[in-house]
PDB file of C-alpha atoms in Angstrom:
ATOM      1  CA  ASP A   1       7.983  40.634  25.774  1.00 96.00           C
ATOM      2  CA  ILE A   2       5.784  39.714  22.821  1.00 98.00           C
ATOM      3  CA  ALA A   3       2.233  40.816  23.600  1.00 98.00           C
ATOM      4  CA  MET A   4      -0.653  38.598  22.521  1.00 98.00           C
ATOM      5  CA  THR A   5      -4.064  40.178  22.073  1.00 98.00           C
ATOM      6  CA  GLN A   6      -7.189  38.119  21.534  1.00 98.00           C
ATOM      7  CA  SER A   7     -10.549  39.203  20.180  1.00 97.00           C
ATOM      8  CA  PRO A   8     -13.277  39.141  21.127  1.00 97.00           C
ATOM      9  CA  ASP A   9     -13.061  38.796  24.906  1.00 97.00           C
ATOM     10  CA  SER A  10     -16.199  36.681  24.805  1.00 98.00           C
ATOM     11  CA  LEU A  11     -18.661  35.321  22.304  1.00 97.00           C
ATOM     12  CA  ALA A  12     -21.903  33.400  22.372  1.00 98.00           C
ATOM     13  CA  VAL A  13     -22.574  30.940  19.573  1.00 97.00           C
ATOM     14  CA  SER A  14     -25.514  28.672  18.898  1.00 97.00           C
ATOM     15  CA  LEU A  15     -24.980  24.937  19.060  1.00 98.00           C
ATOM     16  CA  GLY A  16     -23.809  23.652  15.707  1.00 97.00           C
ATOM     17  CA  GLU A  17     -22.637  27.071  14.558  1.00 98.00           C
ATOM     18  CA  ARG A  18     -19.080  28.314  13.965  1.00 98.00           C
ATOM     19  CA  ALA A  19     -16.983  30.106  16.566  1.00 98.00           C
ATOM     20  CA  THR A  20     -14.001  32.184  15.487  1.00 98.00           C
ATOM     21  CA  ILE A  21     -11.346  33.539  17.855  1.00 98.00           C
ATOM     22  CA  ASN A  22      -8.606  35.892  16.737  1.00 98.00           C
ATOM     23  CA  CYS A  23      -5.134  36.327  18.175  1.00 98.00           C
ATOM     24  CA  LYS A  24      -2.648  39.016  17.241  1.00 98.00           C
ATOM     25  CA  SER A  25       1.004  39.152  18.253  1.00 98.00           C
ATOM     26  CA  SER A  26       2.937  42.385  18.725  1.00 98.00           C
ATOM     27  CA  GLN A  27       5.661  41.114  16.375  1.00 98.00           C
ATOM     28  CA  THR A  28       6.025  38.317  13.923  1.00 98.00           C
ATOM     29  CA  ILE A  29       6.230  34.837  15.418  1.00 98.00           C
ATOM     30  CA  LEU A  30       7.106  33.202  12.115  1.00 98.00           C
ATOM     31  CA  TYR A  31      10.630  31.800  12.275  1.00 96.00           C
ATOM     32  CA  SER A  32      12.032  32.228   8.787  1.00 95.00           C
ATOM     33  CA  SER A  33      14.605  29.429   9.006  1.00 95.00           C
ATOM     34  CA  ASN A  34      11.957  26.717   9.344  1.00 95.00           C
ATOM     35  CA  ASN A  35       8.869  28.610   8.131  1.00 96.00           C
ATOM     36  CA  LYS A  36       6.988  27.726  11.305  1.00 97.00           C
ATOM     37  CA  ASN A  37       4.687  29.944  13.310  1.00 98.00           C
ATOM     38  CA  TYR A  38       5.444  29.588  17.010  1.00 98.00           C
ATOM     39  CA  LEU A  39       1.853  29.665  18.227  1.00 98.00           C
ATOM     40  CA  ALA A  40      -0.279  27.331  20.330  1.00 98.00           C
ATOM     41  CA  TRP A  41      -3.930  27.308  21.357  1.00 98.00           C
ATOM     42  CA  TYR A  42      -5.367  26.006  24.625  1.00 98.00           C
ATOM     43  CA  GLN A  43      -8.824  25.279  25.971  1.00 98.00           C
ATOM     44  CA  GLN A  44      -9.521  25.804  29.672  1.00 97.00           C
ATOM     45  CA  LYS A  45     -12.758  24.549  31.162  1.00 97.00           C
ATOM     46  CA  ALA A  46     -13.936  25.776  34.539  1.00 95.00           C
ATOM     47  CA  GLY A  47     -11.864  24.379  37.384  1.00 93.00           C
ATOM     48  CA  GLN A  48      -9.442  22.584  35.077  1.00 96.00           C
ATOM     49  CA  PRO A  49      -5.931  23.270  33.801  1.00 97.00           C
ATOM     50  CA  PRO A  50      -5.516  24.404  30.216  1.00 97.00           C
ATOM     51  CA  LYS A  51      -5.489  21.701  27.582  1.00 98.00           C
ATOM     52  CA  LEU A  52      -3.336  21.932  24.469  1.00 98.00           C
ATOM     53  CA  LEU A  53      -5.405  22.005  21.281  1.00 98.00           C
ATOM     54  CA  ILE A  54      -3.042  23.190  18.555  1.00 98.00           C
ATOM     55  CA  TYR A  55       0.663  23.950  18.107  1.00 97.00           C
ATOM     56  CA  TRP A  56       2.705  25.308  15.188  1.00 97.00           C
ATOM     57  CA  ALA A  57      -0.416  27.443  14.616  1.00 98.00           C
ATOM     58  CA  SER A  58      -2.288  24.692  12.792  1.00 98.00           C
ATOM     59  CA  THR A  59      -1.209  21.222  14.017  1.00 98.00           C
ATOM     60  CA  ARG A  60      -3.882  19.550  16.133  1.00 98.00           C
ATOM     61  CA  GLU A  61      -2.721  17.722  19.217  1.00 97.00           C
ATOM     62  CA  SER A  62      -3.516  14.016  19.236  1.00 96.00           C
ATOM     63  CA  GLY A  63      -7.097  13.345  20.303  1.00 97.00           C
ATOM     64  CA  VAL A  64      -8.383  16.856  19.622  1.00 98.00           C
ATOM     65  CA  PRO A  65     -11.594  16.764  17.533  1.00 97.00           C
ATOM     66  CA  ASP A  66     -11.218  17.935  13.967  1.00 97.00           C
ATOM     67  CA  ARG A  67     -13.849  20.636  14.478  1.00 98.00           C
ATOM     68  CA  PHE A  68     -10.975  22.623  16.022  1.00 98.00           C
ATOM     69  CA  SER A  69      -8.629  24.199  13.493  1.00 98.00           C
ATOM     70  CA  GLY A  70      -5.945  26.852  13.580  1.00 98.00           C
ATOM     71  CA  SER A  71      -4.763  29.176  10.847  1.00 98.00           C
ATOM     72  CA  GLY A  72      -2.802  32.336  10.242  1.00 98.00           C
ATOM     73  CA  SER A  73       0.782  33.460   9.952  1.00 97.00           C
ATOM     74  CA  GLU A  74       3.282  36.066  11.127  1.00 97.00           C
ATOM     75  CA  THR A  75       1.166  38.214  13.468  1.00 98.00           C
ATOM     76  CA  ASP A  76      -2.473  37.235  12.868  1.00 98.00           C
ATOM     77  CA  PHE A  77      -3.975  33.910  13.853  1.00 98.00           C
ATOM     78  CA  THR A  78      -7.390  32.322  14.163  1.00 98.00           C
ATOM     79  CA  LEU A  79      -8.875  29.426  16.067  1.00 98.00           C
ATOM     80  CA  THR A  80     -12.054  28.116  14.497  1.00 98.00           C
ATOM     81  CA  ILE A  81     -14.521  25.757  16.077  1.00 98.00           C
ATOM     82  CA  THR A  82     -16.869  24.468  13.415  1.00 95.00           C
ATOM     83  CA  SER A  83     -20.197  23.146  14.673  1.00 95.00           C
ATOM     84  CA  LEU A  84     -19.904  24.214  18.332  1.00 97.00           C
ATOM     85  CA  GLN A  85     -20.769  21.527  20.860  1.00 98.00           C
ATOM     86  CA  ALA A  86     -21.926  22.001  24.450  1.00 97.00           C
ATOM     87  CA  GLU A  87     -18.641  20.572  25.727  1.00 98.00           C
ATOM     88  CA  ASP A  88     -16.721  23.343  23.932  1.00 98.00           C
ATOM     89  CA  VAL A  89     -17.843  25.946  26.485  1.00 98.00           C
ATOM     90  CA  ALA A  90     -14.534  27.175  27.856  1.00 98.00           C
ATOM     91  CA  VAL A  91     -11.965  29.941  27.789  1.00 97.00           C
ATOM     92  CA  TYR A  92      -9.507  29.726  24.917  1.00 98.00           C
ATOM     93  CA  TYR A  93      -5.964  31.076  25.022  1.00 98.00           C
ATOM     94  CA  CYS A  94      -3.345  31.619  22.372  1.00 98.00           C
ATOM     95  CA  GLN A  95       0.331  31.467  23.309  1.00 98.00           C
ATOM     96  CA  GLN A  96       3.510  32.405  21.475  1.00 98.00           C
ATOM     97  CA  TYR A  97       6.691  30.471  22.014  1.00 97.00           C
ATOM     98  CA  TYR A  98       8.884  32.417  19.604  1.00 97.00           C
ATOM     99  CA  GLY A  99      10.356  34.668  22.281  1.00 95.00           C
ATOM    100  CA  THR A 100      11.357  34.416  25.912  1.00 95.00           C
ATOM    101  CA  PRO A 101       9.284  34.561  27.981  1.00 97.00           C
ATOM    102  CA  PRO A 102       6.488  32.668  26.249  1.00 97.00           C
ATOM    103  CA  THR A 103       3.339  34.751  26.608  1.00 98.00           C
ATOM    104  CA  PHE A 104      -0.380  34.145  26.470  1.00 98.00           C
ATOM    105  CA  GLY A 105      -3.361  36.077  25.216  1.00 98.00           C
ATOM    106  CA  GLN A 106      -5.882  37.314  27.758  1.00 97.00           C
ATOM    107  CA  GLY A 107      -8.372  34.601  26.831  1.00 97.00           C
ATOM    108  CA  THR A 108     -11.680  34.406  24.973  1.00 98.00           C
ATOM    109  CA  LYS A 109     -14.720  33.002  26.732  1.00 98.00           C
ATOM    110  CA  VAL A 110     -16.989  30.910  24.509  1.00 98.00           C
ATOM    111  CA  GLU A 111     -20.579  30.341  25.616  1.00 98.00           C
ATOM    112  CA  ILE A 112     -23.719  28.864  24.118  1.00 97.00           C
ATOM    113  CA  LYS A 113     -26.263  31.327  22.766  1.00 96.00           C
TER     114      LYS A 113
ATOM    115  CA  GLN B   1      -2.437   8.195  37.923  1.00 84.00           C
ATOM    116  CA  GLU B   2      -2.213  11.768  36.765  1.00 88.00           C
ATOM    117  CA  PRO B   3       0.777  12.451  34.515  1.00 94.00           C
ATOM    118  CA  LEU B   4       1.894  15.388  36.668  1.00 97.00           C
ATOM    119  CA  GLN B   5       1.104  15.543  40.372  1.00 97.00           C
ATOM    120  CA  GLN B   6       1.601  18.757  42.290  1.00 98.00           C
ATOM    121  CA  TRP B   7       1.664  19.652  45.939  1.00 97.00           C
ATOM    122  CA  GLY B   8       2.719  22.421  48.300  1.00 97.00           C
ATOM    123  CA  ALA B   9       1.501  24.915  50.875  1.00 92.00           C
ATOM    124  CA  GLY B  10      -1.611  26.773  49.812  1.00 92.00           C
ATOM    125  CA  LEU B  11      -1.724  29.625  52.348  1.00 97.00           C
ATOM    126  CA  LEU B  12       1.141  32.005  52.949  1.00 97.00           C
ATOM    127  CA  LYS B  13       1.676  35.301  54.698  1.00 98.00           C
ATOM    128  CA  PRO B  14       3.307  38.261  52.952  1.00 98.00           C
ATOM    129  CA  SER B  15       7.119  38.002  52.833  1.00 97.00           C
ATOM    130  CA  GLU B  16       7.060  34.200  53.230  1.00 98.00           C
ATOM    131  CA  THR B  17       8.487  31.721  50.735  1.00 98.00           C
ATOM    132  CA  LEU B  18       6.345  29.668  48.376  1.00 98.00           C
ATOM    133  CA  SER B  19       7.456  26.085  47.794  1.00 98.00           C
ATOM    134  CA  LEU B  20       5.730  23.826  45.281  1.00 98.00           C
ATOM    135  CA  TYR B  21       6.621  20.416  43.926  1.00 98.00           C
ATOM    136  CA  CYS B  22       5.706  18.456  40.816  1.00 98.00           C
ATOM    137  CA  ALA B  23       6.200  14.732  40.286  1.00 97.00           C
ATOM    138  CA  VAL B  24       6.359  13.455  36.737  1.00 96.00           C
ATOM    139  CA  TYR B  25       4.713  10.201  35.703  1.00 94.00           C
ATOM    140  CA  VAL B  26       4.632  10.743  31.943  1.00 86.00           C
ATOM    141  CA  GLY B  27       7.374  10.260  29.424  1.00 82.00           C
ATOM    142  CA  SER B  28      11.103  10.251  29.931  1.00 87.00           C
ATOM    143  CA  PHE B  29      12.145  12.978  32.351  1.00 89.00           C
ATOM    144  CA  SER B  30      15.284  13.730  30.371  1.00 91.00           C
ATOM    145  CA  ASP B  31      13.496  14.117  27.032  1.00 92.00           C
ATOM    146  CA  TYR B  32      11.613  17.280  27.961  1.00 94.00           C
ATOM    147  CA  TYR B  33      11.745  20.607  29.700  1.00 96.00           C
ATOM    148  CA  TRP B  34       9.546  21.240  32.727  1.00 96.00           C
ATOM    149  CA  SER B  35       7.798  24.508  33.439  1.00 97.00           C
ATOM    150  CA  TRP B  36       5.859  26.408  36.069  1.00 98.00           C
ATOM    151  CA  ILE B  37       2.982  28.641  34.988  1.00 98.00           C
ATOM    152  CA  ARG B  38       0.585  30.608  37.153  1.00 98.00           C
ATOM    153  CA  GLN B  39      -2.872  32.080  36.786  1.00 98.00           C
ATOM    154  CA  ALA B  40      -4.027  34.860  39.094  1.00 94.00           C
ATOM    155  CA  PRO B  41      -7.761  34.910  39.964  1.00 90.00           C
ATOM    156  CA  GLY B  42      -9.761  35.952  36.942  1.00 83.00           C
ATOM    157  CA  LYS B  43      -6.556  36.627  35.043  1.00 85.00           C
ATOM    158  CA  GLY B  44      -4.592  35.090  32.245  1.00 89.00           C
ATOM    159  CA  LEU B  45      -1.579  32.809  32.280  1.00 97.00           C
ATOM    160  CA  GLU B  46       1.964  33.797  33.180  1.00 98.00           C
ATOM    161  CA  TRP B  47       5.013  31.628  32.525  1.00 98.00           C
ATOM    162  CA  ILE B  48       7.340  31.540  35.531  1.00 98.00           C
ATOM    163  CA  GLY B  49      10.238  29.483  34.238  1.00 98.00           C
ATOM    164  CA  GLU B  50      11.560  26.133  33.076  1.00 97.00           C
ATOM    165  CA  ILE B  51      14.197  23.561  33.852  1.00 97.00           C
ATOM    166  CA  ASN B  52      15.681  20.517  32.164  1.00 94.00           C
ATOM    167  CA  HIS B  53      17.007  17.288  33.641  1.00 94.00           C
ATOM    168  CA  SER B  54      20.513  18.743  33.861  1.00 95.00           C
ATOM    169  CA  GLY B  55      19.295  21.564  36.047  1.00 95.00           C
ATOM    170  CA  THR B  56      19.572  24.291  33.439  1.00 95.00           C
ATOM    171  CA  ALA B  57      16.859  26.807  34.271  1.00 97.00           C
ATOM    172  CA  THR B  58      15.422  29.842  32.497  1.00 96.00           C
ATOM    173  CA  TYR B  59      13.189  32.327  34.265  1.00 98.00           C
ATOM    174  CA  ASN B  60      10.704  35.021  33.354  1.00 97.00           C
ATOM    175  CA  PRO B  61      12.629  38.280  33.808  1.00 97.00           C
ATOM    176  CA  SER B  62       9.652  39.714  35.675  1.00 96.00           C
ATOM    177  CA  LEU B  63      10.147  37.164  38.474  1.00 97.00           C
ATOM    178  CA  LYS B  64      13.787  36.190  38.093  1.00 96.00           C
ATOM    179  CA  SER B  65      15.036  37.870  41.248  1.00 97.00           C
ATOM    180  CA  ARG B  66      12.661  35.830  43.434  1.00 98.00           C
ATOM    181  CA  VAL B  67      12.409  32.465  41.623  1.00 98.00           C
ATOM    182  CA  THR B  68      14.397  29.271  41.808  1.00 98.00           C
ATOM    183  CA  ILE B  69      13.401  26.124  39.929  1.00 98.00           C
ATOM    184  CA  SER B  70      15.214  22.925  40.837  1.00 98.00           C
ATOM    185  CA  VAL B  71      15.161  19.318  39.692  1.00 97.00           C
ATOM    186  CA  ASP B  72      15.555  15.979  41.447  1.00 96.00           C
ATOM    187  CA  THR B  73      16.138  13.435  38.713  1.00 93.00           C
ATOM    188  CA  SER B  74      16.280  10.529  41.183  1.00 93.00           C
ATOM    189  CA  LYS B  75      12.605  11.150  41.929  1.00 94.00           C
ATOM    190  CA  ASN B  76      11.513  12.573  38.573  1.00 95.00           C
ATOM    191  CA  GLN B  77      10.469  15.720  40.373  1.00 97.00           C
ATOM    192  CA  PHE B  78      11.000  19.434  39.990  1.00 98.00           C
ATOM    193  CA  SER B  79      10.211  22.271  42.331  1.00 98.00           C
ATOM    194  CA  LEU B  80       9.456  25.986  42.483  1.00 98.00           C
ATOM    195  CA  ILE B  81      10.676  28.380  45.138  1.00 98.00           C
ATOM    196  CA  LEU B  82       9.319  31.943  45.129  1.00 98.00           C
ATOM    197  CA  THR B  83      10.592  34.226  47.842  1.00 98.00           C
ATOM    198  CA  SER B  84       9.131  37.337  49.455  1.00 98.00           C
ATOM    199  CA  VAL B  85       5.582  36.656  48.322  1.00 98.00           C
ATOM    200  CA  SER B  86       2.882  39.310  48.351  1.00 97.00           C
ATOM    201  CA  ALA B  87      -0.827  39.397  47.550  1.00 96.00           C
ATOM    202  CA  ALA B  88       0.128  39.798  43.898  1.00 96.00           C
ATOM    203  CA  ASP B  89       1.469  36.236  43.961  1.00 97.00           C
ATOM    204  CA  THR B  90      -1.958  34.803  44.813  1.00 98.00           C
ATOM    205  CA  ALA B  91      -2.706  32.436  41.956  1.00 98.00           C
ATOM    206  CA  VAL B  92      -3.187  28.866  40.829  1.00 98.00           C
ATOM    207  CA  TYR B  93       0.227  27.457  40.080  1.00 98.00           C
ATOM    208  CA  TYR B  94       0.583  24.789  37.411  1.00 98.00           C
ATOM    209  CA  CYS B  95       3.456  22.569  36.444  1.00 98.00           C
ATOM    210  CA  ALA B  96       3.632  21.459  32.830  1.00 97.00           C
ATOM    211  CA  ARG B  97       5.765  19.553  30.374  1.00 96.00           C
ATOM    212  CA  GLN B  98       7.179  21.170  27.274  1.00 94.00           C
ATOM    213  CA  GLN B  99       9.100  20.013  24.268  1.00 87.00           C
ATOM    214  CA  LEU B 100      12.875  20.431  24.215  1.00 80.00           C
ATOM    215  CA  LEU B 101      12.893  23.097  21.526  1.00 79.00           C
ATOM    216  CA  SER B 102       9.335  24.378  21.535  1.00 89.00           C
ATOM    217  CA  ARG B 103       7.582  25.897  24.495  1.00 93.00           C
ATOM    218  CA  TRP B 104       4.094  24.594  24.109  1.00 96.00           C
ATOM    219  CA  PHE B 105       2.791  22.939  27.239  1.00 97.00           C
ATOM    220  CA  HIS B 106       1.262  19.489  27.465  1.00 95.00           C
ATOM    221  CA  PRO B 107       0.217  17.982  29.739  1.00 96.00           C
ATOM    222  CA  TRP B 108      -0.436  20.232  32.725  1.00 97.00           C
ATOM    223  CA  GLY B 109      -0.691  19.410  36.389  1.00 97.00           C
ATOM    224  CA  HIS B 110      -4.002  19.908  38.139  1.00 97.00           C
ATOM    225  CA  GLY B 111      -2.810  23.123  39.760  1.00 97.00           C
ATOM    226  CA  VAL B 112      -2.269  24.256  43.341  1.00 98.00           C
ATOM    227  CA  ARG B 113      -4.133  27.300  44.596  1.00 98.00           C
ATOM    228  CA  VAL B 114      -1.832  29.576  46.586  1.00 98.00           C
ATOM    229  CA  THR B 115      -3.265  32.439  48.616  1.00 98.00           C
ATOM    230  CA  VAL B 116      -1.092  35.124  50.167  1.00 98.00           C
ATOM    231  CA  SER B 117      -2.862  36.910  52.977  1.00 96.00           C
ATOM    232  CA  SER B 118      -1.968  38.405  56.316  1.00 95.00           C
TER     233      SER B 118
END
C-alpha cells in the first residue's frame, strides 16, 4: 500500500493568517501518461463526514472557497489555507488514488490560535 | 434529501455479521462507482471497497476475506457485509460516491456508527 504521511499532526493559526499542511507519499503518485497527480484533500469537521476540497492535487471542487489551494507533485504535496476563518477549524486529510487500495494520511487538526 | 442515505445495525457482538445499506439520491447510479470507507474512533480513514452498477467489486486486501459489497440497481442502493466482526471493526462507516476512473470521494453519506462489544 502507498503510505501517506501528513505534517504537522496539528497546528494553531491566528484568524486571517495562513495555514500550511504537508502530505508525503511513500512513492510517486504522478501518473506519467497523463501528467496528473492522483491526490485529493478533504476537510472533516467534528461530527461530520469528510468533505472533498481538492482533487488532482490542485483542482478545487465546486463551491470550495478560493482560500483553499493545493500544490505539489510526485511525492510532496501541500494544502494551503490563506486567511484562516473560524469555520475552517477541522481535521484535514490527504488521500492518494494512484494505487489500490486508496489510502489516506493520518490527518492534521487545524485550530485557532 | 441527503444525496446518500445510510442505515444498518449499530451494535454487534464479536463474531456477528455487519450489514449496512446506502441509498443513492444523487446523479446517475450507473455513471459512478460506489465505495465504503470507515473511520475507527480517533483514527484515520480506511477504504473498504467499491462496486459499480454491474456488480463489479474491488476490495481492500486487508479486509477482502470478510467483505462483500453488493448492488441493487432497481433501488439505487448498495450494501456492505462484513463477517466475523471484532472490536477492531468498531468505527463509523461511510458510503461515498467516486468517479469511474478516479477514486476521490464526493459526496459522502452521514455515516453509521458501529460498535462491536460483548
